[in-house]
Coordinates of C-alpha atoms and ligand atoms in Angstrom, one line a residue:
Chain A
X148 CA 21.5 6.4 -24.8
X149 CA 24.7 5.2 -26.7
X150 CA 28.2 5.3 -25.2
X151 CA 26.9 5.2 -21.7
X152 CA 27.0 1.9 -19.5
X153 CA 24.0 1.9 -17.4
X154 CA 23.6 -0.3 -14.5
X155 CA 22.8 -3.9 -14.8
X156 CA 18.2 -3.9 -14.8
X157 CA 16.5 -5.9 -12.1
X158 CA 15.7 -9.1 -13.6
X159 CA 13.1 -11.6 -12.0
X160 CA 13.8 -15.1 -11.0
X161 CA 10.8 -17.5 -10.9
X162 CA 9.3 -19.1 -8.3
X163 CA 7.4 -22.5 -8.4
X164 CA 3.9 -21.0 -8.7
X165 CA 4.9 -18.3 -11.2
X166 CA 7.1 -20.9 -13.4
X167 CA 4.4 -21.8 -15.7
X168 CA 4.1 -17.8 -16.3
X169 CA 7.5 -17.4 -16.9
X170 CA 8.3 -20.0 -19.3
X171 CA 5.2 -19.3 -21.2
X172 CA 6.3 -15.6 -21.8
X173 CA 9.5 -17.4 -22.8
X174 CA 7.7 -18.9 -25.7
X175 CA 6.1 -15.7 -26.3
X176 CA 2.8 -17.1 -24.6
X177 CA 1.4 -15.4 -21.9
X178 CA 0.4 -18.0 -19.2
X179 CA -2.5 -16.7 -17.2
X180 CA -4.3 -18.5 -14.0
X181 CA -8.5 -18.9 -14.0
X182 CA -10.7 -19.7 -11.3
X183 CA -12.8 -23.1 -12.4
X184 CA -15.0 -21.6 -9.3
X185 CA -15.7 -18.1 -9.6
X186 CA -15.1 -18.1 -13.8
X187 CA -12.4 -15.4 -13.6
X188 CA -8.7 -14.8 -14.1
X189 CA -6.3 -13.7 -12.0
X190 CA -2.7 -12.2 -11.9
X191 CA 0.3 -12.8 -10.2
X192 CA 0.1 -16.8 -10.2
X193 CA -1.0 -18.9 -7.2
X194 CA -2.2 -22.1 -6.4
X195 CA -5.7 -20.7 -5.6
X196 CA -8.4 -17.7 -6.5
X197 CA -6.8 -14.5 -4.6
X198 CA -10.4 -12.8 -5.1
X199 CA -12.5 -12.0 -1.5
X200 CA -15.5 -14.5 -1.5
X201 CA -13.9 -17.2 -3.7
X202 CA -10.2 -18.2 -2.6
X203 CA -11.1 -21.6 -4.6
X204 CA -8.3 -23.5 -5.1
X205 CA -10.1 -25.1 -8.4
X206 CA -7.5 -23.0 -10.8
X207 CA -6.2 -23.8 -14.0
X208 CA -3.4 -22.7 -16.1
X209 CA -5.1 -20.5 -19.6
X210 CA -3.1 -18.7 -22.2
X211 CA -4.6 -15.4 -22.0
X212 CA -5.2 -12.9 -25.2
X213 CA -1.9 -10.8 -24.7
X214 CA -4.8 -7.9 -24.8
X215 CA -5.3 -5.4 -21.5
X216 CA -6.1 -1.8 -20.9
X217 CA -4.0 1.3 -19.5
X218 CA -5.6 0.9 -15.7
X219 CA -2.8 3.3 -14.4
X220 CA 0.5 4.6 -14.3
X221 CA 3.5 7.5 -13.8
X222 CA 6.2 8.8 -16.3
X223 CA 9.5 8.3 -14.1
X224 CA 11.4 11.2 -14.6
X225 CA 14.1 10.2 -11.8
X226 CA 13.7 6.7 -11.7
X227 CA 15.8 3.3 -11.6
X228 CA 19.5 4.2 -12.4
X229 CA 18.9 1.2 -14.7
X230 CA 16.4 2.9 -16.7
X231 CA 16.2 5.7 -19.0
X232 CA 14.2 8.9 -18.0
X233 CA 11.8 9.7 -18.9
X234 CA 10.0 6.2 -18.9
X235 CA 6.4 4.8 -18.0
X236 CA 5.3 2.8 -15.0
X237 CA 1.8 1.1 -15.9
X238 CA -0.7 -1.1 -14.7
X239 CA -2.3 -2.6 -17.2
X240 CA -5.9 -4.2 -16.1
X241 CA -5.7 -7.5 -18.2
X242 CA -8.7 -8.7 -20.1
X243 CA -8.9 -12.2 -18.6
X244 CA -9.0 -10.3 -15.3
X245 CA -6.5 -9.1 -12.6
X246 CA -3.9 -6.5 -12.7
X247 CA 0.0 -5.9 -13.9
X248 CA 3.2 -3.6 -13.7
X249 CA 4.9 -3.1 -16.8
X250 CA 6.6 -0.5 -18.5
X251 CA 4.5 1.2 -22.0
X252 CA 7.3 0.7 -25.4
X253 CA 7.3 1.8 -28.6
X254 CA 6.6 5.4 -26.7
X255 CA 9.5 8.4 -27.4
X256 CA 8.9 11.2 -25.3
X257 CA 6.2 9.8 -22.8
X258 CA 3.4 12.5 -22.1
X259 CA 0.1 12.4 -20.1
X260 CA -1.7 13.3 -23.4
X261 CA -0.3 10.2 -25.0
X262 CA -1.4 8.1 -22.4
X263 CA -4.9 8.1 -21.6
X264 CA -6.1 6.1 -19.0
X265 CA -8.1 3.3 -20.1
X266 CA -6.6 2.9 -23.4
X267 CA -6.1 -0.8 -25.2
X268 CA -2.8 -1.9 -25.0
X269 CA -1.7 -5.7 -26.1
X270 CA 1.7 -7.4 -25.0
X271 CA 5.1 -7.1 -26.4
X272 CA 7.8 -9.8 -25.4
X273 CA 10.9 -8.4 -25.0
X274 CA 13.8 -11.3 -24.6
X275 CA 16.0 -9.9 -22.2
X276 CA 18.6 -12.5 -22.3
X277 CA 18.4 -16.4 -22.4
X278 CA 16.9 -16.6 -19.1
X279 CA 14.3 -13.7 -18.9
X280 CA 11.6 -12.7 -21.3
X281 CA 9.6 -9.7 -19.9
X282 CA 6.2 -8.7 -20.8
X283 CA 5.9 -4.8 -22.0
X284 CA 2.9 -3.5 -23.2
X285 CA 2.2 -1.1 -26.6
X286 CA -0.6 1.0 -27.7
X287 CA -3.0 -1.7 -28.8
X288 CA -6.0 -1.7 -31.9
X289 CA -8.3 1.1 -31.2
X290 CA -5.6 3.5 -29.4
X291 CA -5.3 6.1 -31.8
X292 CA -3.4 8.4 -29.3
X293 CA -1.1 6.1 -28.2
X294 CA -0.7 4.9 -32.0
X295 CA -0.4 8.4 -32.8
X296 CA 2.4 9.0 -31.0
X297 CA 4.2 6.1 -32.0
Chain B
X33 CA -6.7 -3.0 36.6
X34 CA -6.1 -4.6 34.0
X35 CA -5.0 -8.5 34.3
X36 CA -3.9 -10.7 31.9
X37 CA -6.1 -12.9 34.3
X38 CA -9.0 -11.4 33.0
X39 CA -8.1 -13.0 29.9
X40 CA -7.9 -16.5 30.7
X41 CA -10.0 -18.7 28.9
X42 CA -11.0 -16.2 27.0
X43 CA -9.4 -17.5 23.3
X44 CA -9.2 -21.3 22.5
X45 CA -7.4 -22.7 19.2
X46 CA -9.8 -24.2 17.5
X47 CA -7.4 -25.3 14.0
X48 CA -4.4 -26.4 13.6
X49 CA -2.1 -27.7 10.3
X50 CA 1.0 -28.6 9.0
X51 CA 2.1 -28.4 5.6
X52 CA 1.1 -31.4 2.9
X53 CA 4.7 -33.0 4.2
X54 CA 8.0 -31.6 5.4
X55 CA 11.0 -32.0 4.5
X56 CA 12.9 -31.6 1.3
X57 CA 10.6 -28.8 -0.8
X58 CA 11.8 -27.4 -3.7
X59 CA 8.6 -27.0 -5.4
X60 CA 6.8 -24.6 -2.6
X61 CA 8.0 -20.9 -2.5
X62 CA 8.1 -19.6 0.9
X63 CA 4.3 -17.8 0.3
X64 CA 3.0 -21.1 -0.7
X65 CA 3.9 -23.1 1.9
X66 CA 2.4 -20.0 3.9
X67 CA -1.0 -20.4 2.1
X68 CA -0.9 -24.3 2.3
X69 CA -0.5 -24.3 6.2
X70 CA -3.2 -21.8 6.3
X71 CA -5.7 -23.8 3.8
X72 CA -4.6 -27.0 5.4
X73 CA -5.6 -25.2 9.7
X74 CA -8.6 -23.9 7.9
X75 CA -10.1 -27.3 7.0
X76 CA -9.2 -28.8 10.1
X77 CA -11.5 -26.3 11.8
X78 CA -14.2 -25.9 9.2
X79 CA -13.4 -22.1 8.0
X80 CA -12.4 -20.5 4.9
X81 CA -10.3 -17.5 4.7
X82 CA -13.0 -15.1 4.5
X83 CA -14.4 -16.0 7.8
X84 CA -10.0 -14.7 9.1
X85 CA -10.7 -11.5 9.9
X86 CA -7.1 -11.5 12.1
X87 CA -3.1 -11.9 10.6
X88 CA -0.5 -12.4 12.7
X89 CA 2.8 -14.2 10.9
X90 CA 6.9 -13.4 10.7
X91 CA 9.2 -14.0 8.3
X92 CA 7.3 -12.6 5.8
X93 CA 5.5 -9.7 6.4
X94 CA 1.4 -9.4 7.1
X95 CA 1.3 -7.4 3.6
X96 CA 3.2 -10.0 1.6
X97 CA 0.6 -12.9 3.3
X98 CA -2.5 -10.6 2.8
X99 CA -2.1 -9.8 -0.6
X100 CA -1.0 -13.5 -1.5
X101 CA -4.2 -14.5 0.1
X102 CA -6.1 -11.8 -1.1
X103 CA -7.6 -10.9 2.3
X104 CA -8.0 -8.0 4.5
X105 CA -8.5 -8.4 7.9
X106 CA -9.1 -5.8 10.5
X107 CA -5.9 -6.7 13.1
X108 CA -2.5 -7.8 11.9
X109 CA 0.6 -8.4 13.9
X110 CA 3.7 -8.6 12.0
X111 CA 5.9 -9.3 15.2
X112 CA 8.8 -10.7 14.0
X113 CA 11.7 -12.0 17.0
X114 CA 12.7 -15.0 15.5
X115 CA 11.3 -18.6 16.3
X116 CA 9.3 -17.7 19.0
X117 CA 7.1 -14.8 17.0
X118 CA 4.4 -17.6 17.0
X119 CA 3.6 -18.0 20.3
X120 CA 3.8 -14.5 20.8
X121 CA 1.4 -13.6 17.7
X122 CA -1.4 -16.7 19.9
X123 CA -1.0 -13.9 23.0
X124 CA -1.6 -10.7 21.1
X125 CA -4.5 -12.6 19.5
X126 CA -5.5 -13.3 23.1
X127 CA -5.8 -9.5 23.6
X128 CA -7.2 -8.7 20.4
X129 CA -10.0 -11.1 20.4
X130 CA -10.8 -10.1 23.9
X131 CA -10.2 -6.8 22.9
X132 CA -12.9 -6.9 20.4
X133 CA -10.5 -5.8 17.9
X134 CA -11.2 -9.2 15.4
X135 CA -12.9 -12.8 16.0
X136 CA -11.2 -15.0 14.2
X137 CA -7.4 -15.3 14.0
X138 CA -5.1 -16.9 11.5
X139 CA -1.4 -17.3 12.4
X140 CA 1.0 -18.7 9.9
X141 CA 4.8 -19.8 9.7
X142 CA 6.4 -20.9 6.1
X143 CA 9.7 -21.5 5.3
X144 CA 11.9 -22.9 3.0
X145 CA 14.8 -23.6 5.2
X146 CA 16.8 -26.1 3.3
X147 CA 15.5 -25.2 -0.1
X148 CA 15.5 -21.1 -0.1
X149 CA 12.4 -20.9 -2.7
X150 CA 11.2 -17.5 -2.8
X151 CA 13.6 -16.9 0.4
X152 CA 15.1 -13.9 1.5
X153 CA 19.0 -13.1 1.9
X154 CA 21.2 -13.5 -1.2
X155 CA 18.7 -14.0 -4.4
X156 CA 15.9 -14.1 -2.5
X157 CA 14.6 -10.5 -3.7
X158 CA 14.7 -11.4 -7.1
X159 CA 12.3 -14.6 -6.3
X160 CA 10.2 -11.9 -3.7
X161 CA 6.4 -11.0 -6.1
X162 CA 8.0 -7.4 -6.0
X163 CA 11.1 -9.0 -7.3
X164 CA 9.4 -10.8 -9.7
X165 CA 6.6 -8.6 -11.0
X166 CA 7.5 -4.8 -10.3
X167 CA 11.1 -4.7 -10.0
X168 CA 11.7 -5.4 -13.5
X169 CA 10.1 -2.2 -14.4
X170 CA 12.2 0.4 -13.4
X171 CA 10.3 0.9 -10.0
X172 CA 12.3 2.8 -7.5
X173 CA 11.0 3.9 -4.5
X174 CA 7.8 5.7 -2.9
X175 CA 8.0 8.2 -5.5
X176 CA 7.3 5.8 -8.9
X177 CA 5.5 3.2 -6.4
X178 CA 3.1 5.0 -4.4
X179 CA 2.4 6.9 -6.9
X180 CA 0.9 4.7 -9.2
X181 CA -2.7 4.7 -9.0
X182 CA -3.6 8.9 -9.1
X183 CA -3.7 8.7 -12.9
X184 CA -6.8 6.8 -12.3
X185 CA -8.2 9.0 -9.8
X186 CA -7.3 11.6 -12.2
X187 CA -9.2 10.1 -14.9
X188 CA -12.4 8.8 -12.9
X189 CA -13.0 12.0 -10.6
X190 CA -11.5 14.5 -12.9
X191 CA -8.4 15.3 -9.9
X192 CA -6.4 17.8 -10.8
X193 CA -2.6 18.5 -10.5
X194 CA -3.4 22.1 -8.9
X195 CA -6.0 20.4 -6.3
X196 CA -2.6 17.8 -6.2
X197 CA 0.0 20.7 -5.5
X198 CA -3.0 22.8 -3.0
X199 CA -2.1 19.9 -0.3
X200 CA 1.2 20.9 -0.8
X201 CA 0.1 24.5 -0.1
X202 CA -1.6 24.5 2.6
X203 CA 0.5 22.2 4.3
X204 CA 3.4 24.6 3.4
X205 CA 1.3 27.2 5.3
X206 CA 1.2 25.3 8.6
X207 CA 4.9 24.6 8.5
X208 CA 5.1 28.4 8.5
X209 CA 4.3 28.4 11.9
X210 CA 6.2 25.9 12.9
X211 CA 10.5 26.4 14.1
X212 CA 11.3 23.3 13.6
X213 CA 9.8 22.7 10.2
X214 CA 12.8 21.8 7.5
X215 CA 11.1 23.7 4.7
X216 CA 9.1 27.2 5.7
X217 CA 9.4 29.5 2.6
X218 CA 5.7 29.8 1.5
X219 CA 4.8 28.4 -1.8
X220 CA 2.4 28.8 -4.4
X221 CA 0.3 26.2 -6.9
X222 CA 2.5 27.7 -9.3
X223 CA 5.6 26.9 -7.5
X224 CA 4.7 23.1 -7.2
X225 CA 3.8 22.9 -10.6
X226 CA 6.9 24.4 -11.9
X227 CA 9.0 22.1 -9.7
X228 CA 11.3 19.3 -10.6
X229 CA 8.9 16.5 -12.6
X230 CA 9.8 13.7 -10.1
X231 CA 6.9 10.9 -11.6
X232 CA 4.3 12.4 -13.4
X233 CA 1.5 13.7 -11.9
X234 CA 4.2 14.2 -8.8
X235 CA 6.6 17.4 -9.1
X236 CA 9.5 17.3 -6.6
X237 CA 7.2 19.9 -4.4
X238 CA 4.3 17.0 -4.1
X239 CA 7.1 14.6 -2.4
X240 CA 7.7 14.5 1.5
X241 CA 11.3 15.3 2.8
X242 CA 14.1 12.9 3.7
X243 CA 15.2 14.2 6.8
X244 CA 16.3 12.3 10.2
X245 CA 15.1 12.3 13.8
X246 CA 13.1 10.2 15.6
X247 CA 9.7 9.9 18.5
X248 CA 8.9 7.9 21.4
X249 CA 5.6 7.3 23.1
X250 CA 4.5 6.3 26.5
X251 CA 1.2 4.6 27.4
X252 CA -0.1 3.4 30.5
X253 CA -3.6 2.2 32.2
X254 CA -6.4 4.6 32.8
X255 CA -5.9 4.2 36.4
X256 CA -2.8 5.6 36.0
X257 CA -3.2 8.1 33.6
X258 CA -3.5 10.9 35.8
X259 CA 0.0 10.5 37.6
X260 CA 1.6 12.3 35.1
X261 CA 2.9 15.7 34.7
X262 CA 0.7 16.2 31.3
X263 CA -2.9 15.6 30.7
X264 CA -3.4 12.3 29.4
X265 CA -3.7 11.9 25.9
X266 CA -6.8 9.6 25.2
X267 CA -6.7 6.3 22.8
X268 CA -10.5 6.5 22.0
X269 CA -10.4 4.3 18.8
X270 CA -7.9 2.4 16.3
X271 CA -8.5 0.6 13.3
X272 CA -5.6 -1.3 11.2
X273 CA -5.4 -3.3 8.2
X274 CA -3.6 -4.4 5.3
X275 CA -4.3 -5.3 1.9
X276 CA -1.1 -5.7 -0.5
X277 CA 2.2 -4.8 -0.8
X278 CA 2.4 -4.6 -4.4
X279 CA 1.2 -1.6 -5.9
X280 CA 0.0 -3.1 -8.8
X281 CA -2.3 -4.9 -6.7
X282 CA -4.0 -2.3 -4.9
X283 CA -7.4 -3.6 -4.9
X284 CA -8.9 -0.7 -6.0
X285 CA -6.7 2.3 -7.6
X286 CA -9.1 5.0 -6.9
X287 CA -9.9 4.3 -3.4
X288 CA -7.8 4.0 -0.1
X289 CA -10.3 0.8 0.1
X290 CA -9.0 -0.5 3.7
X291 CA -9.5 2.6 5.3
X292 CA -13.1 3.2 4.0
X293 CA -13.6 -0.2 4.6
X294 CA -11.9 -1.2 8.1
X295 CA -9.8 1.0 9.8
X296 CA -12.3 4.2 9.4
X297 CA -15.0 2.4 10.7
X298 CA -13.5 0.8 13.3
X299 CA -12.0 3.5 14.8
X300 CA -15.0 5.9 14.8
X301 CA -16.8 2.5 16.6
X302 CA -14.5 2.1 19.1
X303 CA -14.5 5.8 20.0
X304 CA -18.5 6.4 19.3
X305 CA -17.6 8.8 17.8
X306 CA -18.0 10.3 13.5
X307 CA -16.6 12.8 11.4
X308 CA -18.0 15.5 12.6
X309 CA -16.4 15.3 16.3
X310 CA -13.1 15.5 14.6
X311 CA -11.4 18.8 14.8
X312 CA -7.9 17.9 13.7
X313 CA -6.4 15.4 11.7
X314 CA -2.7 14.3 10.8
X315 CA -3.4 12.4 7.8
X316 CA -0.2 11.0 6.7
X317 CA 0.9 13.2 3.8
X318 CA 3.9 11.2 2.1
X319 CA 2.7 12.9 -1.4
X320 CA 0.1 15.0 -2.1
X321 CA -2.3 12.2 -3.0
X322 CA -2.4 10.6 -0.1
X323 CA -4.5 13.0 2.2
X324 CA -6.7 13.3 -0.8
X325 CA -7.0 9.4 -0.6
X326 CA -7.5 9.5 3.3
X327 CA -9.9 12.4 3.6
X328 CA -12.1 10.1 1.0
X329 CA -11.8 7.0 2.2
X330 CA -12.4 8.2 5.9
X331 CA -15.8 9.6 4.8
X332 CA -15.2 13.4 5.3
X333 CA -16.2 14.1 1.8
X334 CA -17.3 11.5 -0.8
X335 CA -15.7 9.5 -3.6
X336 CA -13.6 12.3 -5.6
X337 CA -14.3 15.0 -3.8
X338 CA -10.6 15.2 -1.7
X339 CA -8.9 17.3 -4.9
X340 CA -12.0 20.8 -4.7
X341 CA -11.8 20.2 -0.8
X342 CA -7.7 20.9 -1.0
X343 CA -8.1 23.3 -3.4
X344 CA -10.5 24.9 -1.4
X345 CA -7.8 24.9 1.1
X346 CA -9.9 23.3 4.1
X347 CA -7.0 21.9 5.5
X348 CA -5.0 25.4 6.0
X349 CA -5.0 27.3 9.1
X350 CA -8.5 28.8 9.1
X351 CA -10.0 25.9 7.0
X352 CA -12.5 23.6 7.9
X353 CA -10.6 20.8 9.1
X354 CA -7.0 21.9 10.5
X355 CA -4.8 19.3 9.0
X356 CA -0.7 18.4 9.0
X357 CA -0.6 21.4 11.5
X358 CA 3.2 20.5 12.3
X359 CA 4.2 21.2 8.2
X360 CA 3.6 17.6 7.9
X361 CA 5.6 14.8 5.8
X362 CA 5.9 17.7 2.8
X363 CA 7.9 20.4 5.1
X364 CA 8.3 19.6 8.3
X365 CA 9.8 16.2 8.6
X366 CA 9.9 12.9 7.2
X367 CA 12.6 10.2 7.9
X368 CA 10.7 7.5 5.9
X369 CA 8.6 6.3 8.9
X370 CA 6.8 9.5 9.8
X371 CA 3.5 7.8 11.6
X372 CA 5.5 8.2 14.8
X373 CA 5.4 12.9 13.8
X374 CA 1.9 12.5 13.2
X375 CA 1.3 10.8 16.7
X376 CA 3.1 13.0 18.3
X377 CA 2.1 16.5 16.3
X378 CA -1.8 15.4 17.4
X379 CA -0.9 14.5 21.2
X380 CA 0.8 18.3 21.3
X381 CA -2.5 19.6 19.9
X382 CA -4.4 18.0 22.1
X383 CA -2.2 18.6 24.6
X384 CA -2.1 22.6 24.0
X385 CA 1.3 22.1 22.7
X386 CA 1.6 22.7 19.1
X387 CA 4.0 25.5 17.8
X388 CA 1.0 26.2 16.0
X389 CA -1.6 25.7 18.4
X390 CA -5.7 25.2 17.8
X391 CA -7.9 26.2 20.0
X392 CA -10.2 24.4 22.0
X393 CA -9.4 20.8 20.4
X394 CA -10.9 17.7 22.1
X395 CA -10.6 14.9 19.2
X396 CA -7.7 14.3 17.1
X397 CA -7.3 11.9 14.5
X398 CA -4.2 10.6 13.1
X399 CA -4.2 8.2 9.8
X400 CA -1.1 6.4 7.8
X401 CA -0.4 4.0 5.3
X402 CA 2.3 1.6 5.6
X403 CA 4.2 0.9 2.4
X404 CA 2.6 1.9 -0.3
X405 CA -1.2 2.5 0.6
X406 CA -0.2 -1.3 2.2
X407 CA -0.9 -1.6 5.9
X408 CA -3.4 1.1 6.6
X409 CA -3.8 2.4 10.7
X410 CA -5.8 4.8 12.2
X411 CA -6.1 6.6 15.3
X412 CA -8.8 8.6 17.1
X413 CA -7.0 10.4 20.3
X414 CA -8.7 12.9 22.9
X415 CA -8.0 15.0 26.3
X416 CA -11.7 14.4 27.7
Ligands
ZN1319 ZN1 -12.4 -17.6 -7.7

């Protein structure tokens, strides 16, 4: 919406174990961790496997493919005062493994029939100011609907 | 009578850990310097963190350690009274181990003091994994939070919006009978789907109230339950757990997974009881979903088969299993901790109390999230 001042968005600040993840979407990289011990990745960063029956602390550092699926989400209609309505809340269900909120762009008009579940989505870095860049996520190859609607 | 005697020598501590170093830590974040204490007791005593099936820490809370730890145990204590907490959390693990309630306990203190990595108070939120990974989307509040994972259960079990907006029904239906119920008009499937869109697949008439008010309970021994004006009010089981407090990393979006997995259970152990000896239930209805998430996960119908028993409206007065029989979170009340309503709406049921009063009920059980589908507790109360 132009002409109106909306409210400052929340932005995140880093933390050490999530640095790495952080500057690396600086750089338009996204920095994933992987388990040496149980072979999968993982999301948010820590210094150890957060999966039930591993918890290895073996983990590396990985930059992941930028590619995830739709795993679930809501079209805010009254939302963040920040944000304009209506927008989508997603979980995307990266390939490397593990799960993240983001918001779908490169979406006008956001409805349940644009947006299956499941859907291939890939990352968008969106440079939010000097400090921040934030990883959205757009239809991705093989989403015709979400394509379509773009 | 019971005597905290009785549990003397009854619980040792058998690990015990420090951080790497203290000091000057810039590097750790508050949750890390959580985890490293807890890796570093756990090696001293020879145990990982699957074998912790108990979580008692402060400062943060017991969702915030469990998720970072990706663990789920079966008791949590998230007492939190300043710098004593800890010795407080090694007494109620006392109780709980001799209580049978867990086995193994894990008790954890982090802090970045001088530092304020990942702290609360000024900035702190913004360094906070919400801050960092769910604020920045526009999240705000239960109703774009809690939310979140029914598209899935949508999509795997074929849920429906109108099976969605039938909780909203039939709970509608109860508050009918009930005075003090904030909202009493009745409502149709129609009028919750042509409501407000709030978060799609929640209309405004799929969202609990924001009222005020408050509850108080009283419990005392067995031996002196029967000195009371009212007929005691039975605690025949309990179950609790906790499994994230991000949304996003709900371990499984289609499943309530720590009630199928620990507080269900648990509670139906500790009374002896199962499903079938339940004849009322306040299961926590902050939206729609979530009954349709406990009634799964609880084992009163299988996997995806909460949205046709709604619809069916089994939980109405005359179905199957009487359910929110006060009006619930939806229309009777809901001041953003409602758990303390459901308590109370089950012990005037049991009690013979209820503005809208069953007959003949012997077993009650009551069931709420905390957070968002976070801490999970259960109940199973009775006047036998
Ligand atoms: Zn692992």
């Amino acid at each position: 919406m132009v002409g109106q001042q909306r409210m400052q968005k929340p932005l995140p600040q880093a933390t050490p174990e999530t640095q790495e993840f952080w500057d690396g979407l600086k750089r338009h990289e996204l920095r994933m961790q992987h388990c040496n011990t149980c072979d999968r990745g993982y999301f948010y960063p820590r210094p150890f496997c957060p999966y039930p029956g591993c918890h290895s602390r073996d983990v590396e550092w990985r930059t992941a493919s930028g590619k995830g699926t739709l795993h679930s989400y809501v079209i805010a209609h009254r939302g963040h005062p920040a944000f304009e309505p209506p927008y989508v809340i997603a979980v995307v269900a990266l390939e490397e493994g593990g799960k993240m909120m983001t918001n779908i762009t490169g979406l006008d008009d956001p409805t349940p029939e644009k947006l299956p579940v499941d859907a291939p989505l890939e990352i968008v870095y969106q440079d939010v100011d000097d400090e921040v860049t934030l990883p959205l996520w757009k239809a991705g190859v093989g989403s015709p609907q979400i394509a379509a609607a773009t | 009578m019971p005597d905290s005697r009785n549990l003397s020598h009854k619980a040792a501590i058998v690990g015990a850990a420090e951080t790497d170093t203290v000091g000057v830590l810039p590097d750790r974040s508050v949750l890390q310097l959580h985890a490293e204490s807890a890796f570093n007791a756990l090696a001293d005593a020879g145990l990982t963190l699957d074998d912790i099936d108990g979580v008692a820490t402060a400062g943060v809370s017991p969702a915030q350690l469990t998720e970072y730890l990706g663990i789920m145990p079966k008791w949590i204590d998230g007492t939190a009274v300043g710098g004593g907490s800890f010795l407080i959390h090694v007494g109620h693990a006392v109780a709980a181990i001799a209580a049978g309630y867990c086995d193994t306990v894990l008790i954890t203190h982090g802090e970045s003091g001088r530092s304020r990595v990942g702290a609360g108070g000024f900035g702190g939120a913004r360094q906070s994994m919400s801050g960092q990974f769910e604020a920045p989307y526009g999240v705000a509040g239960p109703p774009s939070m809690f939310s979140v994972p029914i598209a899935r259960h949508m999509k795997v079990y074929g849920t429906t919006e109108e099976q969605l907006a039938a909780v909203s029904v039939a709970t509608r239906q109860w508050a009918q009978q009930n005075p003090r119920a904030m909202m009493r008009d009745p409502i149709t499937i129609e009028d919750v789907l042509s409501s407000r869109m709030i978060a799609w697949p929640l209309h405004l008439l799929n969202c609990c109230l924001v009222t005020d008010g408050g509850g108080a309970l009283i419990v005392v021994s067995e031996e002196r339950a029967n000195d009371f004006p009212k007929k005691p009010v039975w605690v025949l089981g309990r179950g609790e757990s906790s499994q994230h407090t991000n949304i996003s990393q709900m371990w499984d979006f289609t499943e309530w997974t720590a009630a199928a997995k620990i507080t269900g259970p648990e509670a139906f152990r500790m009374a002896g009881l199962d499903q079938s000896a339940i004849q009322h239930a306040m299961f926590y209805d902050a939206f729609s979903h979530t009954p349709i998430y406990a009634l799964e996960a609880l084992g009163f119908v299988g996997p995806g088969e909460g949205g046709p028993w709604f619809a069916e409206m089994n939980s109405a007065p005359g179905g199957k299993l009487p359910m929110n029989t006060n009006g619930g979170g939806l229309s009777y009340t809901h001041t953003g901790m409602y758990g303390m309503f459901a308590i109370q709406e089950s012990v005037r049921q049991l009690r013979g109390e209820a503005p809208a009063q069953l007959d003949n009920v012997e077993v009650s059980m009551v069931h709420a999230p905390g957070g968002m589908f976070s801490a999970t507790s259960t109940l199973i109360l009775g006047n036998q």
